[in-house]
């Protein structure tokens, strides 16, 4: 398989090192507590799988699915809830896991939704944050990397459903006419 229009932005090694650091920080902060880790599908699935294996406190996992992009590389500005999570989170410590935060709209929507259910606390872990573009109402205490405003794929993130299986994060250099294979 050839990805001629992809350029490595963050290598597999860099990701694994950073995920271990994030896991250690989360483990220290929640020592003596239990966590509910809520991942935002689909992009979170690889980051979340690696992150929870580096967290040393008792936890359960759940998933929520939201969309704002469709098949585009630009946010539609409207967040839609596609799948809600199952387990009650009232009085539990919640960690929301996002693959990437771009405008921050998805996260603002999610946090509003989660805080209404009265958790003991709700914190955010994001692998990537596009620093320049955020209009965030909430801090991101656990962030992997700040990146410039590129459209990226890999390590769970997609373009039209593809590239999620890359073990690194790559920049899609020309997202007008991508050659998928
Ligand atoms: P936001 O609502 O604009 O912050 O967008 C967040 C969601 O958009 C993420 O969870 C991703 O699913 C998607 N997204 C944003 N930027 C990218 C990107 O560069 N590559 C792939 N997906 C992205």
PDB file of C-alpha atoms and ligand atoms in Angstrom:
ATOM      1  CA  UNK A   1       0.000   0.000   0.000  1.00  0.00           C
ATOM      2  CA  UNK A   2       1.442   3.388  -0.930  1.00  0.00           C
ATOM      3  CA  UNK A   3       0.503   6.636   0.803  1.00  0.00           C
ATOM      4  CA  UNK A   4       2.148   9.032  -1.605  1.00  0.00           C
ATOM      5  CA  UNK A   5       0.551  12.169  -0.179  1.00  0.00           C
ATOM      6  CA  UNK A   6       1.250  11.448   3.480  1.00  0.00           C
ATOM      7  CA  UNK A   7       4.152  12.841   5.514  1.00  0.00           C
ATOM      8  CA  UNK A   8       5.046  11.576   9.001  1.00  0.00           C
ATOM      9  CA  UNK A   9       4.325  14.222  11.642  1.00  0.00           C
ATOM     10  CA  UNK A  10       4.642  12.170  14.852  1.00  0.00           C
ATOM     11  CA  UNK A  11       6.346   8.791  14.838  1.00  0.00           C
ATOM     12  CA  UNK A  12       5.149   5.629  16.542  1.00  0.00           C
ATOM     13  CA  UNK A  13       8.000   5.913  19.084  1.00  0.00           C
ATOM     14  CA  UNK A  14       7.157   9.521  19.942  1.00  0.00           C
ATOM     15  CA  UNK A  15       3.501   8.590  20.439  1.00  0.00           C
ATOM     16  CA  UNK A  16       4.270   5.587  22.649  1.00  0.00           C
ATOM     17  CA  UNK A  17       6.631   7.610  24.871  1.00  0.00           C
ATOM     18  CA  UNK A  18       4.089  10.382  25.300  1.00  0.00           C
ATOM     19  CA  UNK A  19       1.202   7.992  25.972  1.00  0.00           C
ATOM     20  CA  UNK A  20       3.242   6.343  28.738  1.00  0.00           C
ATOM     21  CA  UNK A  21       3.855   9.790  30.289  1.00  0.00           C
ATOM     22  CA  UNK A  22       0.159  10.676  30.107  1.00  0.00           C
ATOM     23  CA  UNK A  23      -0.785   7.328  31.667  1.00  0.00           C
ATOM     24  CA  UNK A  24       1.656   7.922  34.526  1.00  0.00           C
ATOM     25  CA  UNK A  25       0.290  11.432  35.165  1.00  0.00           C
ATOM     26  CA  UNK A  26      -3.319  10.199  35.153  1.00  0.00           C
ATOM     27  CA  UNK A  27      -2.430   7.279  37.454  1.00  0.00           C
ATOM     28  CA  UNK A  28      -0.779   9.660  39.926  1.00  0.00           C
ATOM     29  CA  UNK A  29      -3.646  12.166  39.838  1.00  0.00           C
ATOM     30  CA  UNK A  30      -6.326   9.517  40.398  1.00  0.00           C
ATOM     31  CA  UNK A  31      -4.419   7.319  42.867  1.00  0.00           C
ATOM     32  CA  UNK A  32      -6.915   5.850  45.340  1.00  0.00           C
ATOM     33  CA  UNK A  33      -9.891   6.510  43.028  1.00  0.00           C
ATOM     34  CA  UNK A  34     -11.744   4.699  40.281  1.00  0.00           C
ATOM     35  CA  UNK A  35     -12.168   6.109  36.793  1.00  0.00           C
ATOM     36  CA  UNK A  36     -14.751   5.898  34.042  1.00  0.00           C
ATOM     37  CA  UNK A  37     -12.920   6.461  30.765  1.00  0.00           C
ATOM     38  CA  UNK A  38     -15.233   7.642  27.982  1.00  0.00           C
ATOM     39  CA  UNK A  39     -13.835   7.533  24.459  1.00  0.00           C
ATOM     40  CA  UNK A  40     -15.206   9.499  21.532  1.00  0.00           C
ATOM     41  CA  UNK A  41     -15.602   7.152  18.599  1.00  0.00           C
ATOM     42  CA  UNK A  42     -14.333   6.425  16.185  1.00  0.00           C
ATOM     43  CA  UNK A  43     -11.048   8.324  16.235  1.00  0.00           C
ATOM     44  CA  UNK A  44     -10.179   7.558  19.882  1.00  0.00           C
ATOM     45  CA  UNK A  45     -10.007   3.784  19.617  1.00  0.00           C
ATOM     46  CA  UNK A  46      -6.256   3.297  19.212  1.00  0.00           C
ATOM     47  CA  UNK A  47      -5.167   6.109  21.540  1.00  0.00           C
ATOM     48  CA  UNK A  48      -7.637   4.945  24.181  1.00  0.00           C
ATOM     49  CA  UNK A  49      -6.502   1.318  23.914  1.00  0.00           C
ATOM     50  CA  UNK A  50      -2.888   2.384  24.491  1.00  0.00           C
ATOM     51  CA  UNK A  51      -3.719   4.974  27.155  1.00  0.00           C
ATOM     52  CA  UNK A  52      -5.826   2.719  29.414  1.00  0.00           C
ATOM     53  CA  UNK A  53      -3.060   0.101  29.379  1.00  0.00           C
ATOM     54  CA  UNK A  54      -0.803   2.747  30.913  1.00  0.00           C
ATOM     55  CA  UNK A  55      -3.244   3.756  33.650  1.00  0.00           C
ATOM     56  CA  UNK A  56      -2.753   1.949  36.956  1.00  0.00           C
ATOM     57  CA  UNK A  57      -6.038   2.702  38.766  1.00  0.00           C
ATOM     58  CA  UNK A  58      -9.238   0.622  38.552  1.00  0.00           C
ATOM     59  CA  UNK A  59     -11.319   1.788  35.613  1.00  0.00           C
ATOM     60  CA  UNK A  60     -14.167   0.939  33.324  1.00  0.00           C
ATOM     61  CA  UNK A  61     -14.622   2.116  29.764  1.00  0.00           C
ATOM     62  CA  UNK A  62     -17.526   3.405  27.718  1.00  0.00           C
ATOM     63  CA  UNK A  63     -17.913   5.098  24.351  1.00  0.00           C
ATOM     64  CA  UNK A  64     -19.833   7.963  22.820  1.00  0.00           C
ATOM     65  CA  UNK A  65     -19.998   8.730  19.124  1.00  0.00           C
ATOM     66  CA  UNK A  66     -20.430  12.215  17.766  1.00  0.00           C
ATOM     67  CA  UNK A  67     -19.844  13.720  14.341  1.00  0.00           C
ATOM     68  CA  UNK A  68     -19.216  17.172  12.990  1.00  0.00           C
ATOM     69  CA  UNK A  69     -17.061  16.459   9.946  1.00  0.00           C
ATOM     70  CA  UNK A  70     -18.902  13.903   7.780  1.00  0.00           C
ATOM     71  CA  UNK A  71     -16.567  13.122   4.878  1.00  0.00           C
ATOM     72  CA  UNK A  72     -15.053  16.588   4.856  1.00  0.00           C
ATOM     73  CA  UNK A  73     -11.751  17.897   6.241  1.00  0.00           C
ATOM     74  CA  UNK A  74     -13.546  20.932   7.674  1.00  0.00           C
ATOM     75  CA  UNK A  75     -15.910  20.912  10.644  1.00  0.00           C
ATOM     76  CA  UNK A  76     -19.563  21.513   9.731  1.00  0.00           C
ATOM     77  CA  UNK A  77     -19.920  23.496  12.953  1.00  0.00           C
ATOM     78  CA  UNK A  78     -22.839  21.321  14.062  1.00  0.00           C
ATOM     79  CA  UNK A  79     -22.203  18.423  16.446  1.00  0.00           C
ATOM     80  CA  UNK A  80     -24.510  15.414  16.202  1.00  0.00           C
ATOM     81  CA  UNK A  81     -24.802  12.655  18.826  1.00  0.00           C
ATOM     82  CA  UNK A  82     -24.675   9.298  17.010  1.00  0.00           C
ATOM     83  CA  UNK A  83     -24.273   6.940  19.981  1.00  0.00           C
ATOM     84  CA  UNK A  84     -24.654   7.704  23.669  1.00  0.00           C
ATOM     85  CA  UNK A  85     -22.691   5.938  26.414  1.00  0.00           C
ATOM     86  CA  UNK A  86     -24.412   3.354  28.588  1.00  0.00           C
ATOM     87  CA  UNK A  87     -23.185   3.467  32.150  1.00  0.00           C
ATOM     88  CA  UNK A  88     -24.312   6.000  34.767  1.00  0.00           C
ATOM     89  CA  UNK A  89     -21.503   8.430  35.655  1.00  0.00           C
ATOM     90  CA  UNK A  90     -23.123  10.283  38.555  1.00  0.00           C
ATOM     91  CA  UNK A  91     -20.517  10.705  41.350  1.00  0.00           C
ATOM     92  CA  UNK A  92     -17.817   8.957  39.303  1.00  0.00           C
ATOM     93  CA  UNK A  93     -14.518  10.430  38.138  1.00  0.00           C
ATOM     94  CA  UNK A  94     -14.703  10.687  34.348  1.00  0.00           C
ATOM     95  CA  UNK A  95     -11.871  10.925  31.844  1.00  0.00           C
ATOM     96  CA  UNK A  96     -12.980  11.911  28.343  1.00  0.00           C
ATOM     97  CA  UNK A  97     -10.592  10.659  25.663  1.00  0.00           C
ATOM     98  CA  UNK A  98     -10.403  12.506  22.338  1.00  0.00           C
ATOM     99  CA  UNK A  99      -8.109  11.801  19.401  1.00  0.00           C
ATOM    100  CA  UNK A 100      -7.810  15.400  18.249  1.00  0.00           C
ATOM    101  CA  UNK A 101      -9.265  18.750  19.171  1.00  0.00           C
ATOM    102  CA  UNK A 102      -9.654  21.172  16.309  1.00  0.00           C
ATOM    103  CA  UNK A 103     -12.261  23.899  16.812  1.00  0.00           C
ATOM    104  CA  UNK A 104     -13.192  22.504  20.225  1.00  0.00           C
ATOM    105  CA  UNK A 105     -16.886  22.315  19.313  1.00  0.00           C
ATOM    106  CA  UNK A 106     -17.088  18.557  19.798  1.00  0.00           C
ATOM    107  CA  UNK A 107     -15.458  18.740  23.183  1.00  0.00           C
ATOM    108  CA  UNK A 108     -17.613  21.624  24.392  1.00  0.00           C
ATOM    109  CA  UNK A 109     -20.698  19.662  23.369  1.00  0.00           C
ATOM    110  CA  UNK A 110     -19.442  16.495  25.077  1.00  0.00           C
ATOM    111  CA  UNK A 111     -18.479  18.185  28.310  1.00  0.00           C
ATOM    112  CA  UNK A 112     -21.844  19.940  28.541  1.00  0.00           C
ATOM    113  CA  UNK A 113     -23.544  16.595  28.048  1.00  0.00           C
ATOM    114  CA  UNK A 114     -21.334  14.851  30.617  1.00  0.00           C
ATOM    115  CA  UNK A 115     -21.483  17.564  33.294  1.00  0.00           C
ATOM    116  CA  UNK A 116     -25.304  17.470  33.206  1.00  0.00           C
ATOM    117  CA  UNK A 117     -25.047  13.918  34.565  1.00  0.00           C
ATOM    118  CA  UNK A 118     -23.233  15.169  37.671  1.00  0.00           C
ATOM    119  CA  UNK A 119     -19.953  13.211  37.764  1.00  0.00           C
ATOM    120  CA  UNK A 120     -17.593  13.642  40.738  1.00  0.00           C
ATOM    121  CA  UNK A 121     -15.146  15.183  38.219  1.00  0.00           C
ATOM    122  CA  UNK A 122     -14.641  15.298  34.461  1.00  0.00           C
ATOM    123  CA  UNK A 123     -11.237  15.751  32.835  1.00  0.00           C
ATOM    124  CA  UNK A 124     -10.048  15.570  29.256  1.00  0.00           C
ATOM    125  CA  UNK A 125      -7.247  13.628  27.609  1.00  0.00           C
ATOM    126  CA  UNK A 126      -6.498  14.464  23.973  1.00  0.00           C
ATOM    127  CA  UNK A 127      -3.691  13.071  21.850  1.00  0.00           C
ATOM    128  CA  UNK A 128      -3.508  16.152  19.619  1.00  0.00           C
ATOM    129  CA  UNK A 129      -4.594  19.748  19.999  1.00  0.00           C
ATOM    130  CA  UNK A 130      -4.633  22.220  17.106  1.00  0.00           C
ATOM    131  CA  UNK A 131      -3.670  25.127  19.278  1.00  0.00           C
ATOM    132  CA  UNK A 132      -4.476  28.025  16.992  1.00  0.00           C
ATOM    133  CA  UNK A 133      -8.094  27.165  16.339  1.00  0.00           C
ATOM    134  CA  UNK A 134      -9.600  26.388  19.672  1.00  0.00           C
ATOM    135  CA  UNK A 135     -12.596  28.023  21.227  1.00  0.00           C
ATOM    136  CA  UNK A 136     -12.474  25.806  24.283  1.00  0.00           C
ATOM    137  CA  UNK A 137     -14.593  26.257  27.363  1.00  0.00           C
ATOM    138  CA  UNK A 138     -12.611  23.581  29.253  1.00  0.00           C
ATOM    139  CA  UNK A 139      -8.918  23.027  30.040  1.00  0.00           C
ATOM    140  CA  UNK A 140      -7.139  19.972  28.615  1.00  0.00           C
ATOM    141  CA  UNK A 141      -4.962  18.709  31.459  1.00  0.00           C
ATOM    142  CA  UNK A 142      -3.708  15.645  29.578  1.00  0.00           C
ATOM    143  CA  UNK A 143      -2.599  16.534  26.068  1.00  0.00           C
ATOM    144  CA  UNK A 144      -0.200  14.533  23.923  1.00  0.00           C
ATOM    145  CA  UNK A 145       1.019  17.088  21.407  1.00  0.00           C
ATOM    146  CA  UNK A 146       0.100  20.574  20.251  1.00  0.00           C
ATOM    147  CA  UNK A 147       0.153  20.724  16.447  1.00  0.00           C
ATOM    148  CA  UNK A 148      -0.220  23.378  13.787  1.00  0.00           C
ATOM    149  CA  UNK A 149      -3.363  23.586  11.725  1.00  0.00           C
ATOM    150  CA  UNK A 150      -2.860  20.540   9.463  1.00  0.00           C
ATOM    151  CA  UNK A 151      -5.353  17.865   8.563  1.00  0.00           C
ATOM    152  CA  UNK A 152      -3.816  14.706   9.988  1.00  0.00           C
ATOM    153  CA  UNK A 153      -4.546  10.992   9.739  1.00  0.00           C
ATOM    154  CA  UNK A 154      -3.371   7.783  11.373  1.00  0.00           C
ATOM    155  CA  UNK A 155      -3.329   6.301  14.908  1.00  0.00           C
ATOM    156  CA  UNK A 156      -7.138   6.173  14.789  1.00  0.00           C
ATOM    157  CA  UNK A 157      -7.754   9.319  12.763  1.00  0.00           C
ATOM    158  CA  UNK A 158      -9.232   9.102   9.289  1.00  0.00           C
ATOM    159  CA  UNK A 159      -9.886  10.750   6.001  1.00  0.00           C
ATOM    160  CA  UNK A 160     -13.136   9.343   4.568  1.00  0.00           C
ATOM    161  CA  UNK A 161     -12.747   6.323   6.806  1.00  0.00           C
ATOM    162  CA  UNK A 162      -9.205   5.481   5.676  1.00  0.00           C
ATOM    163  CA  UNK A 163      -5.770   5.629   7.318  1.00  0.00           C
ATOM    164  CA  UNK A 164      -6.955   4.862  10.862  1.00  0.00           C
ATOM    165  CA  UNK A 165      -4.606   1.857  10.905  1.00  0.00           C
ATOM    166  CA  UNK A 166      -1.352   3.824  10.525  1.00  0.00           C
ATOM    167  CA  UNK A 167       0.843   3.392  13.628  1.00  0.00           C
ATOM    168  CA  UNK A 168       1.944   7.048  13.427  1.00  0.00           C
ATOM    169  CA  UNK A 169       0.340  10.447  12.768  1.00  0.00           C
ATOM    170  CA  UNK A 170       0.769  11.788   9.249  1.00  0.00           C
ATOM    171  CA  UNK A 171      -0.098  15.044   7.532  1.00  0.00           C
ATOM    172  CA  UNK A 172      -2.293  14.727   4.486  1.00  0.00           C
ATOM    173  CA  UNK A 173      -0.445  17.110   2.228  1.00  0.00           C
ATOM    174  CA  UNK A 174      -3.078  17.518  -0.439  1.00  0.00           C
ATOM    175  CA  UNK A 175      -6.554  16.893   0.880  1.00  0.00           C
ATOM    176  CA  UNK A 176      -8.238  18.056  -2.319  1.00  0.00           C
ATOM    177  CA  UNK A 177      -7.283  14.988  -4.351  1.00  0.00           C
ATOM    178  CA  UNK A 178      -6.015  12.350  -1.950  1.00  0.00           C
ATOM    179  CA  UNK A 179      -4.648   9.146  -3.403  1.00  0.00           C
ATOM    180  CA  UNK A 180      -5.814   6.545  -0.941  1.00  0.00           C
ATOM    181  CA  UNK A 181      -3.810   3.620  -2.262  1.00  0.00           C
TER     182      UNK A 181
HETATM  183  P1  LIG B   1     -13.604  19.800  16.603  1.00  0.00           P
HETATM  184  O1  LIG B   1     -15.033  19.661  17.037  1.00  0.00           O
HETATM  185  O2  LIG B   1     -13.471  20.815  15.506  1.00  0.00           O
HETATM  186  O3  LIG B   1     -12.669  20.064  17.736  1.00  0.00           O
HETATM  187  O4  LIG B   1     -13.203  18.424  15.912  1.00  0.00           O
HETATM  188  C1  LIG B   1     -12.972  17.269  16.647  1.00  0.00           C
HETATM  189  C2  LIG B   1     -13.195  16.014  15.830  1.00  0.00           C
HETATM  190  O5  LIG B   1     -13.010  16.245  14.444  1.00  0.00           O
HETATM  191  C3  LIG B   1     -12.159  14.972  16.192  1.00  0.00           C
HETATM  192  O6  LIG B   1     -12.622  14.119  17.206  1.00  0.00           O
HETATM  193  C4  LIG B   1     -11.932  14.252  14.880  1.00  0.00           C
HETATM  194  O7  LIG B   1     -12.867  13.204  14.737  1.00  0.00           O
HETATM  195  C5  LIG B   1     -12.204  15.284  13.828  1.00  0.00           C
HETATM  196  N1  LIG B   1     -10.955  15.942  13.352  1.00  0.00           N
HETATM  197  C6  LIG B   1     -10.548  17.201  13.605  1.00  0.00           C
HETATM  198  N2  LIG B   1      -9.367  17.475  13.011  1.00  0.00           N
HETATM  199  C7  LIG B   1      -9.025  16.341  12.370  1.00  0.00           C
HETATM  200  C8  LIG B   1      -7.875  15.978  11.576  1.00  0.00           C
HETATM  201  O8  LIG B   1      -6.932  16.749  11.341  1.00  0.00           O
HETATM  202  N3  LIG B   1      -7.866  14.705  11.086  1.00  0.00           N
HETATM  203  C9  LIG B   1      -8.869  13.806  11.321  1.00  0.00           C
HETATM  204  N4  LIG B   1      -9.944  14.102  12.055  1.00  0.00           N
HETATM  205  C10 LIG B   1     -10.030  15.361  12.579  1.00  0.00           C
END
